[in-house]
Amino acid sequence: MDLFMKCSIEEAEAGLREGGIPIGSVLVRNGQIISRGRNRRVQENNPILHAEIDCLINAGRIRNYSECTLYSTLMPCYLCAGAVVQFGIGKVVAGESVNFAGAREFLESHAVEVIDLDLEVCKEMMAAFIREHPDIWYEDIGET
């Protein structure tokens, strides 16, 4: 596992410790992390503060995202995939897509390179959360 996914996992773990959903994200350009984020919907009572959105907010304004890679512990949903496409992020690396398939086809249909690492640590962390907090999870994915 590379450093960038490890940092995404650290963000997910921090979110879980805060009482939130364990999804983390980092934005990388030229081999450097330029931003980090985590799902903070619960903590901030904000329905759109997914990990990838939090990460983009924390990055601030960037003139050109085309050479950026967005790492996330979970395959991005349509909300987050829409932001990736909107800003022209060229590559997404997901920790897993077993617990949530996300919007991979949407991303690829917009010429975004998508890599699914299928990491056990990401799958186990998300599966445990879903088992323990199904109400919060299904709210997060809009299936209440």
GROMACS .gro file of C-alpha atoms in nm:
model
  144
    1MET     CA    1   0.000   0.000   0.000
    2ASP     CA    2   0.135   0.342  -0.082
    3LEU     CA    3   0.173   0.642   0.148
    4PHE     CA    4  -0.123   0.827  -0.003
    5MET     CA    5  -0.371   0.550   0.071
    6LYS     CA    6  -0.222   0.513   0.419
    7CYS     CA    7  -0.293   0.882   0.475
    8SER     CA    8  -0.649   0.835   0.348
    9ILE     CA    9  -0.694   0.551   0.596
   10GLU     CA   10  -0.560   0.775   0.875
   11GLU     CA   11  -0.827   1.031   0.784
   12ALA     CA   12  -1.095   0.761   0.789
   13GLU     CA   13  -0.979   0.643   1.132
   14ALA     CA   14  -0.982   1.001   1.263
   15GLY     CA   15  -1.338   1.043   1.140
   16LEU     CA   16  -1.442   0.723   1.314
   17ARG     CA   17  -1.284   0.842   1.642
   18GLU     CA   18  -1.488   1.163   1.609
   19GLY     CA   19  -1.809   0.961   1.579
   20GLY     CA   20  -1.836   0.990   1.203
   21ILE     CA   21  -1.829   0.761   0.902
   22PRO     CA   22  -1.483   0.612   0.839
   23ILE     CA   23  -1.407   0.739   0.490
   24GLY     CA   24  -1.090   0.937   0.424
   25SER     CA   25  -0.940   1.112   0.125
   26VAL     CA   26  -0.624   1.290   0.012
   27LEU     CA   27  -0.552   1.499  -0.295
   28VAL     CA   28  -0.209   1.453  -0.451
   29ARG     CA   29  -0.023   1.654  -0.713
   30ASN     CA   30   0.337   1.598  -0.826
   31GLY     CA   31   0.390   1.333  -0.560
   32GLN     CA   32   0.285   1.565  -0.277
   33ILE     CA   33  -0.028   1.564  -0.063
   34ILE     CA   34  -0.190   1.902  -0.106
   35SER     CA   35  -0.502   1.832   0.098
   36ARG     CA   36  -0.670   1.584   0.330
   37GLY     CA   37  -1.030   1.526   0.424
   38ARG     CA   38  -1.272   1.288   0.590
   39ASN     CA   39  -1.643   1.228   0.590
   40ARG     CA   40  -1.772   1.481   0.844
   41ARG     CA   41  -2.145   1.465   0.775
   42VAL     CA   42  -2.223   1.355   1.131
   43GLN     CA   43  -1.970   1.577   1.305
   44GLU     CA   44  -2.071   1.893   1.117
   45ASN     CA   45  -2.439   1.807   1.058
   46ASN     CA   46  -2.374   1.872   0.688
   47PRO     CA   47  -2.533   1.635   0.435
   48ILE     CA   48  -2.274   1.694   0.162
   49LEU     CA   49  -1.954   1.689   0.366
   50HIS     CA   50  -1.828   1.360   0.225
   51ALA     CA   51  -1.456   1.283   0.253
   52GLU     CA   52  -1.374   1.382  -0.103
   53ILE     CA   53  -1.571   1.707  -0.077
   54ASP     CA   54  -1.401   1.788   0.255
   55CYS     CA   55  -1.066   1.721   0.091
   56LEU     CA   56  -1.144   1.954  -0.200
   57ILE     CA   57  -1.265   2.225   0.039
   58ASN     CA   58  -0.944   2.193   0.239
   59ALA     CA   59  -0.737   2.224  -0.079
   60GLY     CA   60  -0.876   2.567  -0.149
   61ARG     CA   61  -0.875   2.710  -0.498
   62ILE     CA   62  -0.645   2.529  -0.737
   63ARG     CA   63  -0.606   2.663  -1.085
   64ASN     CA   64  -0.568   2.324  -1.255
   65TYR     CA   65  -0.669   1.986  -1.115
   66SER     CA   66  -0.587   1.779  -1.423
   67GLU     CA   67  -0.260   1.651  -1.281
   68CYS     CA   68  -0.413   1.566  -0.943
   69THR     CA   69  -0.501   1.224  -0.810
   70LEU     CA   70  -0.777   1.185  -0.555
   71TYR     CA   71  -0.734   0.896  -0.312
   72SER     CA   72  -1.032   0.771  -0.114
   73THR     CA   73  -1.081   0.473   0.113
   74LEU     CA   74  -1.413   0.401  -0.061
   75MET     CA   75  -1.518   0.430  -0.425
   76PRO     CA   76  -1.663   0.781  -0.462
   77CYS     CA   77  -2.040   0.827  -0.482
   78TYR     CA   78  -2.208   1.031  -0.754
   79LEU     CA   79  -2.181   1.352  -0.550
   80CYS     CA   80  -1.806   1.317  -0.515
   81ALA     CA   81  -1.760   1.177  -0.866
   82GLY     CA   82  -1.942   1.483  -0.998
   83ALA     CA   83  -1.690   1.707  -0.822
   84VAL     CA   84  -1.403   1.504  -0.969
   85VAL     CA   85  -1.545   1.546  -1.318
   86GLN     CA   86  -1.636   1.913  -1.264
   87PHE     CA   87  -1.281   2.003  -1.166
   88GLY     CA   88  -1.109   1.776  -1.416
   89ILE     CA   89  -0.925   1.554  -1.170
   90GLY     CA   90  -0.758   1.295  -1.388
   91LYS     CA   91  -0.728   0.996  -1.158
   92VAL     CA   92  -0.910   0.840  -0.862
   93VAL     CA   93  -0.760   0.565  -0.646
   94ALA     CA   94  -1.012   0.389  -0.423
   95GLY     CA   95  -0.935   0.162  -0.131
   96GLU     CA   96  -1.237  -0.057  -0.201
   97SER     CA   97  -1.573  -0.085  -0.375
   98VAL     CA   98  -1.716  -0.400  -0.216
   99ASN     CA   99  -1.922  -0.227   0.052
  100PHE     CA  100  -2.031   0.046  -0.190
  101ALA     CA  101  -1.988   0.027  -0.567
  102GLY     CA  102  -1.995   0.404  -0.607
  103ALA     CA  103  -1.985   0.584  -0.938
  104ARG     CA  104  -1.694   0.414  -1.113
  105GLU     CA  105  -1.870   0.386  -1.449
  106PHE     CA  106  -1.965   0.755  -1.436
  107LEU     CA  107  -1.605   0.853  -1.366
  108GLU     CA  108  -1.467   0.632  -1.642
  109SER     CA  109  -1.727   0.760  -1.888
  110HIS     CA  110  -1.578   1.105  -1.828
  111ALA     CA  111  -1.220   0.989  -1.897
  112VAL     CA  112  -1.116   0.966  -1.532
  113GLU     CA  113  -0.871   0.684  -1.466
  114VAL     CA  114  -1.003   0.474  -1.176
  115ILE     CA  115  -0.799   0.225  -0.976
  116ASP     CA  116  -0.963   0.006  -0.712
  117LEU     CA  117  -0.700  -0.131  -0.474
  118ASP     CA  118  -0.948  -0.372  -0.310
  119LEU     CA  119  -0.775  -0.339   0.029
  120GLU     CA  120  -0.885  -0.563   0.315
  121VAL     CA  121  -0.826  -0.289   0.571
  122CYS     CA  122  -1.066  -0.057   0.390
  123LYS     CA  123  -1.325  -0.329   0.335
  124GLU     CA  124  -1.314  -0.441   0.698
  125MET     CA  125  -1.331  -0.087   0.840
  126MET     CA  126  -1.635   0.001   0.628
  127ALA     CA  127  -1.812  -0.332   0.682
  128ALA     CA  128  -1.773  -0.301   1.060
  129PHE     CA  129  -1.916   0.050   1.053
  130ILE     CA  130  -2.213  -0.056   0.840
  131ARG     CA  131  -2.286  -0.344   1.081
  132GLU     CA  132  -2.264  -0.119   1.387
  133HIS     CA  133  -2.433   0.192   1.244
  134PRO     CA  134  -2.663   0.094   0.956
  135ASP     CA  135  -2.890   0.395   1.011
  136ILE     CA  136  -2.604   0.645   0.966
  137TRP     CA  137  -2.462   0.454   0.668
  138TYR     CA  138  -2.790   0.432   0.478
  139GLU     CA  139  -2.856   0.800   0.543
  140ASP     CA  140  -2.512   0.877   0.400
  141ILE     CA  141  -2.583   0.694   0.075
  142GLY     CA  142  -2.938   0.828   0.048
  143GLU     CA  143  -3.117   0.500   0.123
  144THR     CA  144  -3.311   0.587   0.438
   0.00000   0.00000   0.00000
